[in-house]
Amino acid sequence: PSADLSDDAWLLLQSSGTTGGPKIVKRSGPSLDAVARNVANAVGLRSDDRVVASVPLSHSYGIENGMLAPIVAGACALHHVAEDHQPGRGFDPTLAVTSGATVLPGVPAMFEMIDRMGAGRGAIRVAYSAGATLPPELAERLERRDGLRLGQLYGSTEIGSVTFGPTPGNVGQPMTGVDILILDPNHPDPALPLADGEEGHVAVRSPSMFDRYLGPDELTDDSLADGYFLTGDLGRRAADGALHITGRLKLLIDVGGVKVNPIEVEQVLAEHPQVDECVVVPDPVSPTINRVKAVITAANGHVDNSLLRKFLRQRLAAHKIPRTFEVRADLPKSPTGKVLRQKLRVSA
């Protein structure tokens, strides 16, 4: 039966806290019904599908795409049960593509594992990524080598899954009942949306939206604007309605009064063969002065800073080029593979 048959049906989810402290989000029964129907319809789930529940159900993306949507579609959801001698074992890329699965929702780190292990595609007919930026070269390689085309999905704990695109390049079209506006980041007024093609603050109104935050994080006036949730993401909308996510508003780095979008710098850095993973963060010189710093994991254990700078100078404005490069063995990540940027930031 649908959850909306009861006004007492609620789900409490913890937001990831990617750029700030975690919060507890309260989602209603009707909200869960709406997102389950939307995901099942947008992805095109069928009753004969076998969906890999790759993301933990404690996450909004995991429970919506690994349980609620398959239930609505009458599909089978495959949940990995760890062996007794391997408690807590996480995502198994080989098992994901050899278990007869036909649908694989995942995060970029999972598809990177599939790529590195050469696991192939098995019987998978639909695969899509969410939760972090999908590297274009990873998507291109999987499609070229294995015929595994990665779609993209966009959402958050507060609004649920709200867009889906069957191919890489953008996060897709709004799902049923979802309204997306691009607003002026400095004055986010839904009555004055920006034109298609302009970059701004992504605002979403959706039937799957949350009710409120719990405890000290109760919904504040700056969380909503005339019924739209201000996501904190930067993006632009194409003429056909497709949404492109370009960065994160709170992540913008002020360098001498000029703003640097770290996502843009990271995407260029990731193209260099010496770079495996990277995160760009502010490097404070004083409470009011920042430089740009790149934290990198090396593809072959070595990074030549002079070569990196030369590579970046050919592709970026001078103020966007990191002043320092820090090489680490790995980057701190959440259970879904999101890089925890706050653990890399340093206060002045």
XYZ file of C-alpha atoms in Angstrom:
348
model
C 0.000 0.000 0.000
C 1.057 3.594 -0.549
C 2.658 5.409 2.345
C 0.287 8.343 1.867
C -2.584 6.260 3.272
C -1.200 7.264 6.662
C -0.403 10.774 7.863
C 1.906 9.154 10.405
C 4.308 7.712 7.810
C 7.696 9.438 8.032
C 11.290 8.720 7.173
C 14.222 10.363 8.930
C 17.398 10.701 6.873
C 20.740 12.268 7.683
C 22.129 14.668 5.103
C 25.693 13.943 4.005
C 27.248 17.076 5.407
C 29.506 17.380 2.374
C 30.124 21.098 2.884
C 28.781 21.558 6.409
C 27.492 19.739 9.453
C 25.080 16.797 9.032
C 21.366 17.429 9.549
C 18.361 15.201 10.147
C 15.752 15.555 7.395
C 12.098 14.567 7.870
C 10.370 13.181 4.752
C 6.642 12.393 4.683
C 4.802 9.398 3.287
C 3.456 11.332 0.265
C 6.983 12.587 -0.419
C 8.300 9.015 -0.522
C 5.462 7.843 -2.766
C 6.129 10.709 -5.184
C 9.851 10.025 -5.482
C 9.332 6.259 -5.843
C 6.921 6.764 -8.749
C 9.116 9.406 -10.342
C 12.295 7.337 -10.243
C 10.565 4.193 -11.506
C 9.035 6.110 -14.426
C 12.091 8.218 -15.278
C 14.534 5.311 -15.215
C 12.046 3.030 -16.969
C 12.047 0.233 -14.398
C 10.224 -2.953 -15.411
C 8.771 -5.755 -13.336
C 11.423 -8.142 -14.690
C 14.331 -5.867 -13.677
C 16.931 -6.790 -11.073
C 18.177 -3.578 -9.430
C 21.489 -3.505 -7.581
C 21.015 -1.750 -4.220
C 24.594 -0.504 -4.317
C 24.196 2.576 -2.098
C 23.402 2.137 1.632
C 19.686 2.491 2.437
C 20.560 5.030 5.120
C 21.097 7.503 2.274
C 18.314 9.198 0.322
C 19.741 8.056 -3.023
C 20.113 4.508 -1.729
C 16.626 4.007 -0.317
C 14.869 5.756 -3.211
C 16.688 3.942 -6.009
C 17.547 0.678 -4.275
C 14.243 -0.029 -2.537
C 11.300 2.361 -3.031
C 11.399 2.644 -6.840
C 11.880 -1.128 -7.378
C 8.921 -1.807 -5.069
C 6.683 0.532 -7.089
C 7.812 -1.112 -10.348
C 7.425 -4.641 -8.964
C 11.118 -5.219 -9.681
C 13.646 -7.252 -7.706
C 16.203 -5.372 -5.581
C 19.538 -7.105 -5.016
C 21.076 -6.385 -1.607
C 24.603 -7.586 -0.950
C 24.963 -9.724 2.187
C 28.546 -9.890 3.425
C 30.111 -13.248 4.225
C 30.579 -14.057 7.905
C 34.334 -13.807 7.494
C 34.038 -10.446 5.681
C 31.687 -8.336 7.821
C 30.961 -4.880 6.507
C 32.285 -5.566 3.030
C 31.112 -2.858 0.677
C 30.305 -2.651 -3.004
C 31.534 -5.603 -5.063
C 31.935 -4.486 -8.714
C 32.337 -7.998 -10.066
C 29.225 -9.257 -8.275
C 27.270 -6.218 -9.481
C 27.750 -7.162 -13.123
C 27.657 -10.976 -12.822
C 24.561 -11.407 -10.650
C 22.089 -11.052 -13.510
C 21.460 -7.430 -12.531
C 19.828 -5.258 -15.186
C 19.811 -1.848 -13.460
C 22.749 -0.320 -11.589
C 22.390 3.000 -9.744
C 25.763 3.993 -8.348
C 28.219 6.763 -7.541
C 31.295 7.684 -9.606
C 33.655 5.797 -7.275
C 31.736 2.558 -7.924
C 31.924 2.938 -11.687
C 35.611 3.703 -11.346
C 36.019 0.351 -9.553
C 34.165 -1.408 -12.370
C 36.454 0.314 -14.858
C 39.677 -0.534 -13.032
C 38.745 -4.180 -12.596
C 37.520 -4.518 -16.178
C 34.335 -6.080 -14.816
C 32.400 -5.469 -18.051
C 28.660 -4.813 -18.184
C 27.035 -8.230 -17.763
C 23.268 -8.013 -18.310
C 23.014 -4.360 -17.231
C 20.736 -2.367 -19.527
C 20.508 0.828 -17.433
C 23.269 2.325 -15.309
C 23.383 5.794 -13.834
C 25.424 7.867 -11.438
C 24.650 10.467 -8.759
C 26.111 11.921 -5.584
C 29.236 13.497 -7.095
C 30.614 14.794 -10.378
C 30.909 12.043 -13.001
C 34.278 12.386 -14.814
C 33.512 12.584 -18.562
C 36.547 10.468 -19.449
C 35.328 7.655 -17.162
C 31.876 7.648 -18.790
C 33.412 7.729 -22.280
C 35.787 4.839 -21.498
C 33.083 2.573 -20.079
C 30.819 3.187 -23.058
C 33.596 2.758 -25.622
C 35.100 -0.389 -24.091
C 32.123 -2.155 -22.518
C 29.078 -0.550 -24.125
C 28.052 0.608 -20.628
C 26.439 4.013 -21.065
C 26.099 5.948 -17.831
C 23.098 8.176 -17.251
C 22.977 10.751 -14.483
C 20.525 11.524 -11.713
C 20.358 14.610 -9.510
C 18.814 15.175 -6.110
C 19.510 15.673 -2.426
C 18.260 14.443 0.929
C 15.933 17.448 1.185
C 14.289 17.187 -2.253
C 14.799 13.545 -3.213
C 15.685 12.474 -6.753
C 14.422 15.186 -9.101
C 16.104 14.850 -12.522
C 17.274 11.974 -14.704
C 19.154 11.791 -17.982
C 19.905 8.507 -19.779
C 23.219 9.782 -21.157
C 26.205 11.634 -19.640
C 26.704 15.338 -20.243
C 23.996 16.732 -17.962
C 21.888 15.526 -15.049
C 18.790 15.336 -17.192
C 15.233 16.579 -17.342
C 13.006 17.318 -14.334
C 10.848 14.395 -13.225
C 7.051 14.643 -13.007
C 5.874 17.585 -10.912
C 9.393 18.960 -10.439
C 9.980 22.648 -11.161
C 13.557 23.957 -11.420
C 14.629 27.600 -11.592
C 18.053 29.206 -11.908
C 18.268 32.245 -9.637
C 20.631 35.115 -8.982
C 23.059 33.748 -6.325
C 23.102 37.077 -4.492
C 19.330 37.650 -4.571
C 17.540 34.296 -5.091
C 14.025 35.443 -5.989
C 11.826 32.857 -7.808
C 9.856 35.738 -9.328
C 13.018 36.781 -11.189
C 14.583 33.617 -12.648
C 17.647 33.832 -14.857
C 17.389 33.046 -18.550
C 18.266 29.643 -19.993
C 22.019 29.295 -20.386
C 22.886 31.611 -17.489
C 24.676 30.179 -14.453
C 23.099 30.690 -11.051
C 21.687 29.157 -7.881
C 19.622 26.001 -8.535
C 16.205 26.171 -6.829
C 13.837 23.189 -6.804
C 10.166 22.696 -5.998
C 9.152 19.046 -5.923
C 6.405 16.729 -4.601
C 9.223 14.729 -2.981
C 10.464 17.665 -0.886
C 11.112 17.270 2.803
C 8.865 18.532 5.574
C 11.533 20.066 7.797
C 14.808 19.547 9.608
C 14.668 18.101 13.089
C 16.065 19.553 16.282
C 18.241 22.664 16.237
C 18.333 22.596 12.423
C 14.644 23.493 12.033
C 13.857 24.971 8.640
C 15.102 28.542 8.453
C 13.895 31.393 6.285
C 16.920 31.124 3.971
C 16.270 27.444 3.163
C 13.130 28.158 1.138
C 12.101 30.916 -1.217
C 8.392 30.961 -2.126
C 8.184 27.177 -1.878
C 11.474 26.508 -3.688
C 14.342 24.780 -1.886
C 17.644 26.577 -2.425
C 19.990 23.682 -3.101
C 23.279 25.531 -2.775
C 24.291 24.165 -6.177
C 25.345 26.287 -9.129
C 23.965 25.331 -12.503
C 22.373 26.374 -15.735
C 19.355 25.164 -17.673
C 19.473 24.383 -21.376
C 16.736 25.474 -23.763
C 15.271 21.948 -23.683
C 15.038 22.042 -19.868
C 18.062 19.812 -19.173
C 19.935 20.773 -16.027
C 23.721 21.192 -15.945
C 25.364 21.327 -12.498
C 28.477 23.508 -12.627
C 29.547 23.839 -9.005
C 28.593 24.499 -5.433
C 27.758 28.004 -4.213
C 29.377 27.535 -0.805
C 32.510 26.132 -2.418
C 33.351 29.277 -4.394
C 36.779 30.570 -3.383
C 37.293 34.318 -3.094
C 40.743 35.168 -4.452
C 41.332 38.899 -4.177
C 37.685 39.671 -4.881
C 37.505 37.257 -7.833
C 35.521 34.042 -7.449
C 37.020 30.664 -8.375
C 34.771 27.665 -8.946
C 36.809 24.683 -7.627
C 34.781 22.208 -9.692
C 36.002 23.865 -12.888
C 39.636 23.617 -11.759
C 39.179 19.991 -10.655
C 37.735 18.994 -14.027
C 40.770 20.426 -15.819
C 43.228 18.865 -13.359
C 41.581 15.460 -13.790
C 42.521 15.527 -17.472
C 46.240 15.386 -16.634
C 47.686 11.853 -16.778
C 49.581 12.276 -13.484
C 46.378 13.044 -11.554
C 44.173 10.248 -10.242
C 41.801 12.209 -7.993
C 41.847 15.839 -6.908
C 40.036 18.366 -4.765
C 40.530 22.131 -4.906
C 40.127 24.044 -1.643
C 40.916 27.523 -0.303
C 44.347 28.001 1.230
C 43.845 30.898 3.675
C 46.691 33.345 4.102
C 44.681 35.506 6.484
C 41.017 35.792 7.526
C 40.362 37.820 4.352
C 42.892 36.489 1.840
C 42.753 33.101 0.120
C 44.907 31.293 -2.358
C 43.909 28.187 -4.288
C 45.242 24.785 -3.245
C 44.875 21.404 -4.963
C 44.944 18.163 -2.973
C 45.854 15.303 -5.306
C 46.257 11.554 -5.389
C 48.860 10.678 -8.015
C 48.135 8.197 -10.790
C 51.657 6.781 -10.672
C 52.863 7.971 -7.281
C 54.494 11.125 -8.640
C 53.320 14.609 -9.577
C 55.495 17.202 -11.323
C 54.216 20.581 -10.118
C 55.847 22.538 -12.944
C 54.214 20.330 -15.582
C 50.842 20.685 -13.854
C 51.110 24.473 -13.793
C 52.084 24.582 -17.458
C 49.125 22.319 -18.279
C 46.723 24.527 -16.307
C 48.044 27.818 -17.723
C 46.976 26.656 -21.170
C 43.416 26.053 -19.977
C 42.598 28.386 -17.075
C 42.846 32.046 -16.124
C 45.848 32.847 -13.932
C 43.831 33.441 -10.738
C 42.306 29.938 -10.989
C 45.626 28.072 -11.012
C 46.470 26.516 -7.601
C 49.422 28.077 -5.836
C 50.210 24.834 -4.044
C 49.765 21.133 -4.760
C 49.534 18.613 -1.925
C 49.901 14.923 -2.773
C 48.120 12.394 -0.545
C 47.732 8.643 -0.611
C 43.931 9.011 -0.593
C 41.125 11.501 -0.003
C 38.601 11.391 2.866
C 35.255 10.114 1.598
C 31.737 9.360 2.795
C 30.254 5.825 2.486
C 28.800 6.811 -0.911
C 32.144 7.978 -2.261
C 31.688 11.726 -1.822
C 34.895 13.557 -0.999
C 34.520 15.213 2.419
C 35.836 18.635 1.535
C 35.479 20.035 5.028
C 38.168 17.628 6.224
C 40.593 19.208 3.755
C 39.831 22.839 4.522
C 42.150 24.787 6.805
C 41.082 27.868 8.745
C 43.255 30.970 8.699
